Amino acid sequence: MTYSVAVSGASGYAGGEILRLLAAHPDIEIRTVTAHSNAGQPLTAHQPHLRSLAHLELQPTTPEVLSGHDIVFLALPHGQSGQYTDALDDTALVIDAGADHRLTSQEAWDQFYGGDFHDPWAYGVPELLTGDGKLREQLRSARRIAAPGCNASTVSLSLAPGVAARVIDPADIVSVLAVGPSGAGKSLKPHLLGSEILGTANPYAVGGTHRHIPEIRQALAAASSGSAEDIRISFTPVIVPMSRGILATSSAPIVDGVTDAQIRDAWESAYADEAFVQLLPEGSFPRTADVLGANTALLGLAIDRAANRVVVVAAVDNLVKGTAGAAIQSMNLALGLPEGRALTMNGVAP
Amino acid sequence: MTYSVAVSGASGYAGGEILRLLAAHPDIEIRTVTAHSNAGQPLTAHQPHLRSLAHLELQPTTPEVLSGHDIVFLALPHGQSGQYTDALDDTALVIDAGADHRLTSQEAWDQFYGGDFHDPWAYGVPELLTGDGKLREQLRSARRIAAPGCNASTVSLSLAPGVAARVIDPADIVSVLAVGPSGAGKSLKPHLLGSEILGTANPYAVGGTHRHIPEIRQALAAASSGSAEDIRISFTPVIVPMSRGILATSSAPIVDGVTDAQIRDAWESAYADEAFVQLLPEGSFPRTADVLGANTALLGLAIDRAANRVVVVAAVDNLVKGTAGAAIQSMNLALGLPEGRALTMNGVAP
Amino acid sequence: MTYSVAVSGASGYAGGEILRLLAAHPDIEIRTVTAHSNAGQPLTAHQPHLRSLAHLELQPTTPEVLSGHDIVFLALPHGQSGQYTDALDDTALVIDAGADHRLTSQEAWDQFYGGDFHDPWAYGVPELLTGDGKLREQLRSARRIAAPGCNASTVSLSLAPGVAARVIDPADIVSVLAVGPSGAGKSLKPHLLGSEILGTANPYAVGGTHRHIPEIRQALAAASSGSAEDIRISFTPVIVPMSRGILATSSAPIVDGVTDAQIRDAWESAYADEAFVQLLPEGSFPRTADVLGANTALLGLAIDRAANRVVVVAAVDNLVKGTAGAAIQSMNLALGLPEGRALTMNGVAP
Amino acid sequence: MTYSVAVSGASGYAGGEILRLLAAHPDIEIRTVTAHSNAGQPLTAHQPHLRSLAHLELQPTTPEVLSGHDIVFLALPHGQSGQYTDALDDTALVIDAGADHRLTSQEAWDQFYGGDFHDPWAYGVPELLTGDGKLREQLRSARRIAAPGCNASTVSLSLAPGVAARVIDPADIVSVLAVGPSGAGKSLKPHLLGSEILGTANPYAVGGTHRHIPEIRQALAAASSGSAEDIRISFTPVIVPMSRGILATSSAPIVDGVTDAQIRDAWESAYADEAFVQLLPEGSFPRTADVLGANTALLGLAIDRAANRVVVVAAVDNLVKGTAGAAIQSMNLALGLPEGRALTMNGVAP
């Protein structure tokens, strides 16, 4: 069976990456691509790398255009997907790459986003531990899926095993991320110009203001069967001169009395059977180049007894495992297809 | 008066930057440049950007060649400066850009470096707080100076005010640094090749093994008039694709009961009168481009009550304020010259 | 049918890219990977991005190890493949990514390479015009294939249509290429260090010394059914800070009397039916990001009557269409498989 | 004597670089900085690297604000400087970093720019050959100076000696330039976003449409005491991922009968006494890093007899020697100050 698909926000980075992955998917027909101000133009005017889709033309993003497909991907700015809910009521599968359906707590939404609160959808990170299993199970029957925030899922996957196994203290997590500017989208802002990005490292949202913080707290609370209030995280993203990629260095205090073996085992047992979340051998740490274009999250683990902290370094392609790959992987699960279809494990390096 | 200078290790990055700065110094005559395997070649074969020094030829690095100058800079691999001590006994001022004379603790030296331990020299970070003042005073009378490790001085300057004022807890510091590859020198190692550096973020020395850790603990212990044992730091450097620069994100727990004003005042009062260490206005954070080529360390401070941490983001040019600029600034102090001579406060951006 | 494959030089960039592409090929079993000094180590110690091949261990590159496979890829330094010729006599298909079997002229070989001259093999650029067709036909029956030089095939594909149609004068070609450092391989040379590559553009082999020059002259001579002596090219590569990619700007004088329509038609008719060599619409020019990881060569064409030159800008991923992709595409042809199997047309961007 | 200065367009890249250089000039007082939409904000909000000018606030760009200074720099978009001509009538020295006063031919202006044509001012490239000397002489008495286009002056300096000495044929020049995006200014355009610039090479203005073409033709015509009609140039700029820098590869046919010595002598004699335009030794070619932040143009020369072309590779910092440095150097000449004051010959590398 071939599923018909519409992708909104097709002129942006998330939309483009969803299309790049879907173009290699044997069960998918990309029927419709939409954009806001660029409707009427060829897709390749905005995504010149998508040569196999050179026949597609951008249509306006309206409920009428989006309805009537088996699957709809929403890759819109935050706050904009709600208006399509009614029109997509009959659509078998809707996947939102935006933030509107990620948070379960209206209080957190109001604090970090504001505007209308929407009901939470199934969260598109199959490998993430919940109190009694993994999110994969919930995704198998999902009809509405929220793809994760790229930084959020990277940090959550990094620490969930240790939090779930209670070998690290989630009350004093520190995460610092080197991130590429594509995570900020195609916004025309001065600090995102090439001249401002090249040859420099730029911090932003320092001091607890980044919108992915409540998403991490929610995910780690679920992993520990606890409350988001018990998860505290100092979170600092730093834009560095690579177009894509997240290298997240996260650490948390070691719980008194646990052994090195217990610590390492927490991560090993959590991800031993996963294709797309892999713990590297002891002493090895990942680079973002290793996962460029791939759906893989690579983790390296260090136990620093002198500092009394477990350090996890995670490499993710923000546009693949961080967004579009997570969306396709979740789609495969929801459709009952092989989970890894059209996704690659190997990065494009050097 | 004009001082005659010899620079050893002149074909490397630290040596080259010392020369770039000295070339603009009106009181200095660069008389001799030396290198190990490249002796006999023109300096510009290895430092093609130093056009004003095109007349200089590299000589072998021997005690005979180095002796007889007013000032000698040693920019050699760790462990190699000791052999020149006797020959330079009559030299008025010797400045070592290597690690050999930085640590006061032989135990720390043995653990992180190994090999012969050398006596500690005056530490070339004038703005660094000691229990009862700043290191500047010690440098005014110094005849032997150890330039700092670039990452170490960046983190020490970031946190010393808070440690000295006892508004942050030095027992749980976390520092993650985005660093350019020039900090690793001109070593021919596969992971330093351009193809391995471009488009990717690469962590190294994860989990407490980096050699700058004891240097930070020593500096912060001095700032707090305490012991290095009381300073604990989780330290992770990440190489990112910029030739130079350090963006250090450091945080530590807020001491119970201190107010936001007390915290901010600790940093403001420490650096209010400094030209080369500047605290940015509240809400502003620095980029490494802002200090490229400059001797300035820029700090941004955030107080994250939700995470209970003070976060300091510091930007430094590893080759200037991190190494060569610190050396020249210290030299100026030791010679009784204006401290900022031949050093610039403004970065080269974009 | 599944073909067994051995890849030599598997720890280098060309070998790694051959493996990345083969790992996605349904008809191939990667049985053996070899390397010189790194034998005995896991493949992922040198190719950490090839996660699906984490089970492979590098073996020594010897005739014994390489023999006994259906297909052997040689990704060795120039001059080293000759020693395996006898041992591989029974191997059905041998593909050399090195230069040893590319040139038909011993004189050109002696001038630009030196050392033993080897017999020329089928040249692995299927879309390249010959006097009476394309190289594709020769590759269908080939048992020995020489993958092209990345810069050479990029320039040859850029200009062959105009040379063949006699609308440009091949006696005064000028090509200037912006190239990523991965084209130089993993050689440990100072000028290839990350610090030397970042933030700068570095020319090399200026003035007619680059080894790809005779390869271009040979290819364009074939396209014009003429002699290499009639092809003259000023060729300058410039290393720029991107890990992979070639952006070649090539121009040649317009032949007197030809019309704009005749010029454009030469390229359009040559590549109208090609999947992997595409002429962009008038006024459009390619970026290397558009073909990153893809087997596509994108061409943009301008006719500059004021300068009396046709300008062709071509974007190619040096490791894919420039080397490994060309090898796999040629392999598919030789095996009678669909030509594009395991190759992608869409780049990974941004 | 100290000269009072106003800099308009102070929030842009050219304005910022003028300020960076002036801040180190002992004879200059930066009294006024102006900007269009950002008036009222601190200068450092837009130029955070100019720490020594943190006390300055941006004022509106109006005739009233600009008048009353000894020197005014106009760093405005093309077409905007004309409106200030009357107001600045009493200003002793006005230097325009824009294009409005560069071209002597209204026909060329109309073809490449359009809008009002303005009278040509003294052209701020002191080392450029004219038929009977260098432009330096004209600048000594100038009260109105047009700083050059960065690409234009780079190519003109590259080829003027050969054109003047009639050893190369100016009727078939080919120039391809690798350029950093800062040359395009702070314009908020999608193709200038960091994500679009990183990891890729992007051509633009292909086929003879770039606005610097008539400027080059004019300069080379002056060097040869000939007509711009006799100068033909195929000119292609390619944006590469470095914030600043131009690496221009220019070539032209060798005139029949001239010897290698005659060719090399043309360049050597032209620039032997110049501090800021230097011909490298035979076989050496420059990198843009070698001139980063410096006012130096470095040239490498190759004679390719096989291709019958002289190839000149030139490295320039587009913001310094290409714009702001040329402006300051010209200002020094006009004021009778040492020509190199506040300008550096050494680049910031690596």
mmCIF file of C-alpha atoms in Angstrom, chain C residues 3 88 136 138 163 191 201 303 325 327 332 341:
data_model
loop_
_atom_site.group_PDB
_atom_site.id
_atom_site.type_symbol
_atom_site.label_atom_id
_atom_site.label_comp_id
_atom_site.label_asym_id
_atom_site.label_seq_id
_atom_site.Cartn_x
_atom_site.Cartn_y
_atom_site.Cartn_z
ATOM 1 C CA TYR C 3 28.108 -10.168 -4.668
ATOM 2 C CA LEU C 88 43.147 -10.345 -8.741
ATOM 3 C CA ARG C 136 28.289 4.248 -20.287
ATOM 4 C CA GLN C 138 32.029 0.813 -22.422
ATOM 5 C CA VAL C 163 33.570 20.865 -26.823
ATOM 6 C CA HIS C 191 48.576 22.640 5.602
ATOM 7 C CA ALA C 201 40.951 29.972 1.247
ATOM 8 C CA ILE C 303 26.778 32.977 -21.756
ATOM 9 C CA GLY C 325 29.574 7.222 -6.247
ATOM 10 C CA ALA C 327 32.673 3.746 -8.677
ATOM 11 C CA ASN C 332 26.051 -1.222 -11.203
ATOM 12 C CA ARG C 341 21.013 1.555 -7.178
#
